[in-house]
C-alpha positions as a LaTeX table, in Angstrom:
\begin{tabular}{lrrr}
\hline
Residue & $x$ (\AA) & $y$ (\AA) & $z$ (\AA) \\
\hline
Unk1 & $-6.60$ & 19.32 & 47.94 \\
Unk2 & $-8.75$ & 22.08 & 49.33 \\
Unk3 & $-7.30$ & 25.50 & 50.43 \\
Unk4 & $-8.34$ & 26.12 & 54.47 \\
Unk5 & $-8.91$ & 29.99 & 53.90 \\
Unk6 & $-11.09$ & 31.63 & 56.25 \\
Unk7 & $-12.62$ & 35.14 & 55.47 \\
Unk8 & $-15.55$ & 37.55 & 56.61 \\
Unk9 & $-17.49$ & 38.78 & 53.85 \\
Unk10 & $-18.68$ & 42.31 & 54.69 \\
Unk11 & $-20.25$ & 44.67 & 52.31 \\
Unk12 & $-21.49$ & 48.02 & 51.92 \\
Unk13 & $-23.77$ & 49.68 & 49.41 \\
Unk14 & $-22.19$ & 52.56 & 47.70 \\
Unk15 & $-23.43$ & 54.57 & 44.72 \\
Unk16 & $-25.66$ & 51.56 & 43.44 \\
Unk17 & $-22.67$ & 49.12 & 43.80 \\
Unk18 & $-21.20$ & 46.95 & 46.52 \\
Unk19 & $-17.86$ & 47.18 & 48.24 \\
Unk20 & $-16.70$ & 44.24 & 49.66 \\
Unk21 & $-14.47$ & 44.39 & 52.67 \\
Unk22 & $-12.49$ & 41.33 & 54.64 \\
Unk23 & $-12.23$ & 41.41 & 57.97 \\
Unk24 & $-12.15$ & 39.48 & 61.41 \\
Unk25 & $-15.65$ & 39.26 & 63.06 \\
Unk26 & $-15.45$ & 41.82 & 66.15 \\
Unk27 & $-16.52$ & 41.09 & 69.72 \\
Unk28 & $-19.44$ & 43.75 & 69.65 \\
Unk29 & $-23.01$ & 44.26 & 69.79 \\
Unk30 & $-24.82$ & 44.16 & 66.43 \\
Unk31 & $-28.25$ & 44.65 & 65.33 \\
Unk32 & $-30.04$ & 42.29 & 62.99 \\
Unk33 & $-31.71$ & 42.91 & 60.04 \\
Unk34 & $-35.50$ & 44.08 & 60.91 \\
Unk35 & $-34.88$ & 43.80 & 64.50 \\
Unk36 & $-34.91$ & 46.00 & 67.67 \\
Unk37 & $-32.95$ & 43.35 & 69.12 \\
Unk38 & $-29.15$ & 43.19 & 69.38 \\
Unk39 & $-26.78$ & 40.33 & 69.78 \\
Unk40 & $-23.44$ & 40.27 & 71.81 \\
Unk41 & $-20.27$ & 38.25 & 70.91 \\
Unk42 & $-18.04$ & 37.87 & 73.66 \\
Unk43 & $-14.42$ & 35.78 & 73.45 \\
Unk44 & $-13.47$ & 33.76 & 76.56 \\
Unk45 & $-9.70$ & 32.73 & 76.18 \\
Unk46 & $-9.02$ & 29.42 & 77.89 \\
Unk47 & $-5.99$ & 30.58 & 79.55 \\
Unk48 & $-7.74$ & 33.65 & 81.43 \\
Unk49 & $-9.61$ & 33.31 & 84.67 \\
Unk50 & $-12.34$ & 32.34 & 85.41 \\
Unk51 & $-11.57$ & 29.85 & 82.96 \\
Unk52 & $-10.39$ & 26.60 & 84.06 \\
Unk53 & $-7.99$ & 24.12 & 82.38 \\
Unk54 & $-7.20$ & 20.85 & 83.82 \\
Unk55 & $-3.74$ & 20.27 & 82.31 \\
Unk56 & $-1.41$ & 22.91 & 81.34 \\
Unk57 & $-1.71$ & 26.38 & 79.80 \\
Unk58 & 0.75 & 26.32 & 76.80 \\
Unk59 & 2.21 & 28.38 & 73.93 \\
Unk60 & 4.49 & 26.07 & 72.10 \\
Unk61 & 2.33 & 25.91 & 68.87 \\
Unk62 & 1.59 & 29.14 & 66.87 \\
Unk63 & $-1.59$ & 30.45 & 65.89 \\
Unk64 & $-3.70$ & 30.58 & 69.04 \\
Unk65 & $-5.24$ & 33.86 & 70.11 \\
Unk66 & $-4.30$ & 35.87 & 73.41 \\
Unk67 & $-1.34$ & 34.55 & 75.44 \\
Unk68 & $-1.75$ & 30.56 & 75.05 \\
Unk69 & $-4.23$ & 27.76 & 75.19 \\
Unk70 & $-5.59$ & 24.99 & 77.41 \\
Unk71 & $-3.66$ & 21.50 & 76.61 \\
Unk72 & $-5.82$ & 19.11 & 78.59 \\
Unk73 & $-4.44$ & 16.13 & 80.62 \\
Unk74 & $-4.79$ & 13.32 & 78.34 \\
Unk75 & $-7.37$ & 11.57 & 80.41 \\
Unk76 & $-11.14$ & 11.61 & 80.79 \\
Unk77 & $-10.29$ & 14.34 & 83.54 \\
Unk78 & $-8.77$ & 16.76 & 81.15 \\
Unk79 & $-11.53$ & 19.13 & 81.06 \\
Unk80 & $-11.71$ & 22.77 & 79.64 \\
Unk81 & $-14.38$ & 25.16 & 81.78 \\
Unk82 & $-15.73$ & 28.39 & 80.69 \\
Unk83 & $-17.76$ & 30.99 & 82.48 \\
Unk84 & $-20.22$ & 32.59 & 79.91 \\
Unk85 & $-22.46$ & 35.30 & 80.55 \\
Unk86 & $-25.87$ & 36.08 & 78.99 \\
Unk87 & $-27.98$ & 39.10 & 79.32 \\
Unk88 & $-31.14$ & 37.09 & 78.89 \\
Unk89 & $-32.11$ & 33.53 & 78.82 \\
Unk90 & $-32.23$ & 31.73 & 75.70 \\
Unk91 & $-30.30$ & 30.14 & 72.75 \\
Unk92 & $-26.72$ & 30.89 & 72.50 \\
Unk93 & $-23.98$ & 30.18 & 69.82 \\
Unk94 & $-20.67$ & 28.79 & 71.18 \\
Unk95 & $-17.71$ & 28.89 & 68.51 \\
Unk96 & $-15.11$ & 26.52 & 70.28 \\
Unk97 & $-11.57$ & 27.13 & 68.78 \\
Unk98 & $-9.47$ & 24.13 & 68.72 \\
Unk99 & $-6.26$ & 22.16 & 67.09 \\
Unk100 & $-5.96$ & 18.65 & 67.01 \\
Unk101 & $-2.86$ & 17.38 & 65.72 \\
Unk102 & $-3.71$ & 13.68 & 66.26 \\
Unk103 & $-4.88$ & 11.55 & 63.50 \\
Unk104 & $-8.36$ & 10.53 & 65.33 \\
Unk105 & $-11.28$ & 12.90 & 66.40 \\
Unk106 & $-11.40$ & 13.70 & 70.26 \\
Unk107 & $-15.17$ & 13.33 & 71.40 \\
Unk108 & $-16.28$ & 15.42 & 74.51 \\
Unk109 & $-19.25$ & 16.01 & 76.56 \\
Unk110 & $-20.44$ & 19.50 & 76.19 \\
Unk111 & $-21.73$ & 20.13 & 79.85 \\
Unk112 & $-23.86$ & 23.54 & 80.32 \\
Unk113 & $-24.81$ & 24.36 & 84.17 \\
Unk114 & $-24.21$ & 20.90 & 85.23 \\
Unk115 & $-26.17$ & 19.10 & 82.48 \\
Unk116 & $-24.61$ & 17.18 & 79.46 \\
Unk117 & $-26.29$ & 18.82 & 76.38 \\
Unk118 & $-24.30$ & 17.80 & 73.44 \\
Unk119 & $-21.34$ & 15.21 & 72.43 \\
Unk120 & $-19.48$ & 17.16 & 70.05 \\
Unk121 & $-16.45$ & 15.49 & 68.17 \\
Unk122 & $-13.57$ & 17.42 & 67.45 \\
Unk123 & $-12.00$ & 16.21 & 64.37 \\
Unk124 & $-8.22$ & 16.30 & 63.30 \\
Unk125 & $-7.18$ & 19.25 & 62.03 \\
Unk126 & $-3.75$ & 17.85 & 60.74 \\
Unk127 & $-1.18$ & 19.48 & 62.89 \\
Unk128 & $-1.33$ & 21.22 & 66.35 \\
Unk129 & $-0.72$ & 24.49 & 64.71 \\
Unk130 & $-3.63$ & 24.17 & 62.45 \\
Unk131 & $-6.81$ & 25.78 & 64.18 \\
Unk132 & $-10.55$ & 24.90 & 63.33 \\
Unk133 & $-13.65$ & 26.22 & 64.97 \\
Unk134 & $-16.68$ & 24.26 & 66.10 \\
Unk135 & $-20.02$ & 25.74 & 66.18 \\
Unk136 & $-22.59$ & 24.64 & 68.86 \\
Unk137 & $-25.87$ & 26.06 & 69.86 \\
Unk138 & $-26.98$ & 25.86 & 73.63 \\
Unk139 & $-29.48$ & 27.25 & 76.01 \\
Unk140 & $-28.31$ & 29.69 & 78.70 \\
Unk141 & $-29.83$ & 31.13 & 81.84 \\
Unk142 & $-29.84$ & 34.93 & 82.42 \\
Unk143 & $-26.66$ & 35.86 & 84.10 \\
Unk144 & $-23.87$ & 33.53 & 84.73 \\
Unk145 & $-23.22$ & 30.05 & 82.89 \\
Unk146 & $-20.65$ & 27.25 & 83.57 \\
Unk147 & $-19.67$ & 25.76 & 80.19 \\
Unk148 & $-17.63$ & 22.64 & 80.39 \\
Unk149 & $-15.84$ & 20.27 & 77.81 \\
Unk150 & $-15.09$ & 16.80 & 79.42 \\
Unk151 & $-13.42$ & 14.30 & 77.35 \\
Unk152 & $-14.82$ & 11.02 & 76.86 \\
Unk153 & $-11.82$ & 9.26 & 76.11 \\
Unk154 & $-8.18$ & 8.79 & 77.44 \\
Unk155 & $-6.81$ & 10.80 & 74.61 \\
Unk156 & $-8.42$ & 13.98 & 76.27 \\
Unk157 & $-9.52$ & 16.97 & 74.52 \\
Unk158 & $-7.79$ & 18.71 & 71.52 \\
Unk159 & $-5.92$ & 21.92 & 72.65 \\
Unk160 & $-8.63$ & 24.96 & 73.47 \\
Unk161 & $-8.01$ & 28.10 & 72.34 \\
Unk162 & $-11.16$ & 29.93 & 73.24 \\
Unk163 & $-14.98$ & 29.94 & 73.23 \\
Unk164 & $-16.85$ & 32.91 & 71.54 \\
Unk165 & $-20.39$ & 33.01 & 72.94 \\
Unk166 & $-23.15$ & 35.17 & 70.97 \\
Unk167 & $-26.00$ & 35.79 & 73.13 \\
Unk168 & $-28.92$ & 38.24 & 72.81 \\
Unk169 & $-29.28$ & 41.41 & 74.46 \\
Unk170 & $-33.05$ & 41.92 & 73.96 \\
Unk171 & $-35.82$ & 39.18 & 74.22 \\
Unk172 & $-37.37$ & 41.43 & 71.37 \\
Unk173 & $-39.03$ & 38.79 & 68.85 \\
Unk174 & $-38.13$ & 38.89 & 65.22 \\
Unk175 & $-40.38$ & 40.58 & 62.69 \\
Unk176 & $-43.70$ & 39.02 & 62.11 \\
Unk177 & $-44.46$ & 37.09 & 58.67 \\
Unk178 & $-40.93$ & 35.55 & 58.28 \\
Unk179 & $-40.38$ & 32.03 & 57.28 \\
Unk180 & $-38.33$ & 30.03 & 59.78 \\
Unk181 & $-35.67$ & 27.49 & 58.92 \\
Unk182 & $-33.94$ & 24.83 & 61.00 \\
Unk183 & $-31.56$ & 21.95 & 60.71 \\
Unk184 & $-34.47$ & 19.52 & 61.60 \\
Unk185 & $-37.29$ & 21.57 & 59.31 \\
Unk186 & $-39.26$ & 19.71 & 56.80 \\
Unk187 & $-40.11$ & 20.89 & 53.18 \\
Unk188 & $-43.88$ & 20.83 & 53.97 \\
Unk189 & $-43.91$ & 22.43 & 57.13 \\
Unk190 & $-45.34$ & 26.01 & 57.69 \\
Unk191 & $-42.38$ & 27.55 & 58.15 \\
Unk192 & $-43.47$ & 28.90 & 61.60 \\
Unk193 & $-41.05$ & 29.08 & 64.97 \\
Unk194 & $-43.04$ & 25.74 & 65.95 \\
Unk195 & $-43.00$ & 24.16 & 62.85 \\
Unk196 & $-39.84$ & 25.33 & 60.97 \\
Unk197 & $-39.18$ & 24.57 & 57.22 \\
Unk198 & $-35.93$ & 24.08 & 55.04 \\
Unk199 & $-33.90$ & 26.49 & 53.52 \\
Unk200 & $-34.80$ & 25.46 & 49.65 \\
Unk201 & $-38.36$ & 25.36 & 50.79 \\
Unk202 & $-38.24$ & 28.72 & 52.20 \\
Unk203 & $-36.59$ & 30.08 & 49.33 \\
Unk204 & $-38.97$ & 28.76 & 47.04 \\
Unk205 & $-41.85$ & 30.40 & 49.15 \\
Unk206 & $-40.54$ & 33.96 & 50.31 \\
Unk207 & $-42.23$ & 36.76 & 48.57 \\
Unk208 & $-40.20$ & 40.01 & 47.67 \\
Unk209 & $-39.17$ & 42.07 & 50.49 \\
Unk210 & $-39.71$ & 38.90 & 53.02 \\
Unk211 & $-37.40$ & 37.62 & 55.52 \\
Unk212 & $-36.30$ & 33.86 & 56.20 \\
Unk213 & $-34.79$ & 33.19 & 59.47 \\
Unk214 & $-32.45$ & 30.39 & 60.09 \\
Unk215 & $-31.92$ & 28.91 & 63.32 \\
Unk216 & $-28.53$ & 27.99 & 64.50 \\
Unk217 & $-26.95$ & 24.64 & 64.00 \\
Unk218 & $-25.55$ & 22.83 & 60.97 \\
Unk219 & $-27.23$ & 22.19 & 57.65 \\
Unk220 & $-25.46$ & 19.36 & 55.49 \\
Unk221 & $-25.96$ & 19.85 & 51.98 \\
Unk222 & $-24.28$ & 17.92 & 48.96 \\
Unk223 & $-25.42$ & 20.35 & 46.34 \\
Unk224 & $-25.51$ & 23.61 & 45.97 \\
Unk225 & $-28.11$ & 26.02 & 47.75 \\
Unk226 & $-29.66$ & 28.79 & 44.94 \\
Unk227 & $-31.34$ & 31.69 & 44.85 \\
Unk228 & $-32.85$ & 32.03 & 41.32 \\
Unk229 & $-32.90$ & 35.05 & 39.26 \\
Unk230 & $-36.46$ & 35.25 & 39.40 \\
Unk231 & $-36.60$ & 35.72 & 43.17 \\
Unk232 & $-35.79$ & 39.47 & 43.86 \\
Unk233 & $-36.48$ & 42.32 & 46.24 \\
Unk234 & $-36.79$ & 46.05 & 45.61 \\
Unk235 & $-34.62$ & 48.97 & 46.00 \\
Unk236 & $-37.00$ & 49.77 & 48.90 \\
Unk237 & $-37.35$ & 46.61 & 50.43 \\
Unk238 & $-34.89$ & 43.82 & 50.12 \\
Unk239 & $-35.57$ & 40.16 & 50.78 \\
Unk240 & $-33.63$ & 38.87 & 53.56 \\
Unk241 & $-31.87$ & 35.68 & 54.50 \\
Unk242 & $-30.78$ & 36.06 & 57.85 \\
Unk243 & $-29.46$ & 34.13 & 61.00 \\
Unk244 & $-32.08$ & 34.03 & 63.67 \\
Unk245 & $-31.07$ & 36.81 & 66.50 \\
Unk246 & $-28.34$ & 35.38 & 68.69 \\
Unk247 & $-27.77$ & 32.12 & 66.89 \\
Unk248 & $-25.17$ & 30.87 & 64.28 \\
Unk249 & $-26.56$ & 28.99 & 61.15 \\
Unk250 & $-23.60$ & 26.73 & 59.36 \\
Unk251 & $-24.02$ & 25.73 & 55.84 \\
Unk252 & $-21.73$ & 22.88 & 55.57 \\
Unk253 & $-21.10$ & 21.41 & 51.92 \\
Unk254 & $-18.67$ & 18.79 & 52.98 \\
Unk255 & $-20.22$ & 16.11 & 50.83 \\
Unk256 & $-19.18$ & 18.18 & 47.75 \\
Unk257 & $-16.23$ & 17.26 & 45.71 \\
Unk258 & $-13.94$ & 20.11 & 44.48 \\
Unk259 & $-14.94$ & 21.30 & 41.48 \\
Unk260 & $-15.92$ & 24.69 & 39.74 \\
Unk261 & $-19.46$ & 23.72 & 39.38 \\
Unk262 & $-19.77$ & 22.76 & 43.32 \\
Unk263 & $-20.78$ & 26.10 & 44.87 \\
Unk264 & $-22.07$ & 26.81 & 48.25 \\
Unk265 & $-24.92$ & 29.41 & 48.19 \\
Unk266 & $-25.29$ & 30.68 & 44.85 \\
Unk267 & $-27.11$ & 34.22 & 44.55 \\
Unk268 & $-28.79$ & 34.90 & 41.22 \\
Unk269 & $-31.62$ & 37.01 & 42.67 \\
Unk270 & $-31.19$ & 40.82 & 43.02 \\
Unk271 & $-31.71$ & 43.22 & 45.90 \\
Unk272 & $-31.17$ & 40.40 & 48.87 \\
Unk273 & $-29.50$ & 41.10 & 52.29 \\
Unk274 & $-27.70$ & 38.16 & 53.45 \\
Unk275 & $-26.84$ & 38.49 & 57.24 \\
Unk276 & $-25.07$ & 36.41 & 59.70 \\
Unk277 & $-24.36$ & 32.72 & 58.02 \\
Unk278 & $-21.58$ & 30.74 & 58.19 \\
Unk279 & $-20.77$ & 28.97 & 54.70 \\
Unk280 & $-18.21$ & 26.17 & 54.60 \\
Unk281 & $-16.31$ & 23.41 & 53.00 \\
Unk282 & $-17.75$ & 24.22 & 49.49 \\
Unk283 & $-16.26$ & 22.64 & 46.45 \\
Unk284 & $-15.48$ & 25.90 & 44.68 \\
Unk285 & $-16.78$ & 29.53 & 45.62 \\
Unk286 & $-18.29$ & 29.79 & 49.35 \\
Unk287 & $-20.86$ & 32.36 & 47.82 \\
Unk288 & $-21.48$ & 32.82 & 44.13 \\
Unk289 & $-23.21$ & 36.33 & 43.08 \\
Unk290 & $-24.92$ & 36.62 & 39.90 \\
Unk291 & $-27.48$ & 39.19 & 40.66 \\
Unk292 & $-27.00$ & 42.84 & 41.35 \\
Unk293 & $-27.49$ & 45.07 & 44.33 \\
Unk294 & $-27.39$ & 42.60 & 46.82 \\
Unk295 & $-25.72$ & 43.12 & 50.44 \\
Unk296 & $-23.68$ & 40.17 & 52.26 \\
Unk297 & $-22.88$ & 41.29 & 55.78 \\
Unk298 & $-21.37$ & 39.53 & 58.54 \\
Unk299 & $-21.18$ & 36.48 & 56.74 \\
Unk300 & $-18.12$ & 34.07 & 57.09 \\
Unk301 & $-16.73$ & 31.53 & 54.27 \\
Unk302 & $-14.20$ & 29.18 & 55.34 \\
Unk303 & $-12.65$ & 25.81 & 54.20 \\
Unk304 & $-13.54$ & 26.36 & 50.66 \\
Unk305 & $-12.07$ & 25.08 & 47.32 \\
Unk306 & $-11.74$ & 28.47 & 45.65 \\
Unk307 & $-12.67$ & 32.46 & 46.31 \\
Unk308 & $-14.69$ & 33.21 & 49.53 \\
Unk309 & $-17.23$ & 35.38 & 47.59 \\
Unk310 & $-17.24$ & 35.23 & 43.66 \\
Unk311 & $-19.21$ & 37.95 & 41.80 \\
Unk312 & $-19.95$ & 37.16 & 37.92 \\
Unk313 & $-19.87$ & 40.93 & 37.08 \\
Unk314 & $-18.80$ & 44.18 & 38.20 \\
Unk315 & $-22.31$ & 45.17 & 39.57 \\
Unk316 & $-23.44$ & 43.33 & 42.70 \\
\hline
\end{tabular}
């Protein structure tokens, strides 16, 4: 059985080695690698106005944030609604924290500003006190936005703790010359914003000191994603693997069985900067580091079989 452990791996370069810290991701503005733009992550609690819970605000199950959670009515009318603010129009990442102690998933419609944009399903978490996060990518208007979860079955929603929204503070575009990856990208695509490629293809093409941007969404993998030992940056110009500003890419390895050989992201190269990713459900280590002088920053590993980040030697 996999251990459900969730950690934010944040690293800093000190005297040629990397010191690893574990912390909770703060709700604050951050600057992306190579960017003038910044992003802001804001938490919206389900029990705090102007959020609306069509049901009851409860606190009888442990592990929630704030003072409680939304226990929606067990009906298709039992919605949870949030008011989300964005400095500029564009894509945003929503992390919905929920618990589903039932045996079946609870599907919903995600309605943004009156339009249904997705139909996420909130899987069973094993207990009402076991919380999980569903990552969704949406387009928001500048200013105030209404984000609503409408259940689509009579079972209603799971218990909803909060929504964390990551939005861009600036419309400054990413650095030129980068390769772009998306969940719908193809191996032979050019790797531009309009024709994104796959992560494995981008890793085979990126030049030393170059940048790969991952667009938000879930990337499903059955095998380890490897940055080979032949792919290196330099001390003056690291090669960067980064979330696209304001978005959250999730590398999902749920198709892996639990085994010491089934890692998520395997970093054998040196002088890399990995930023803003979520790596989940790997069969063993979420991230395995075999190279040296690498920086892994604001990257979350969760629901993995073994260590969050494993290093092969004392020098990263």
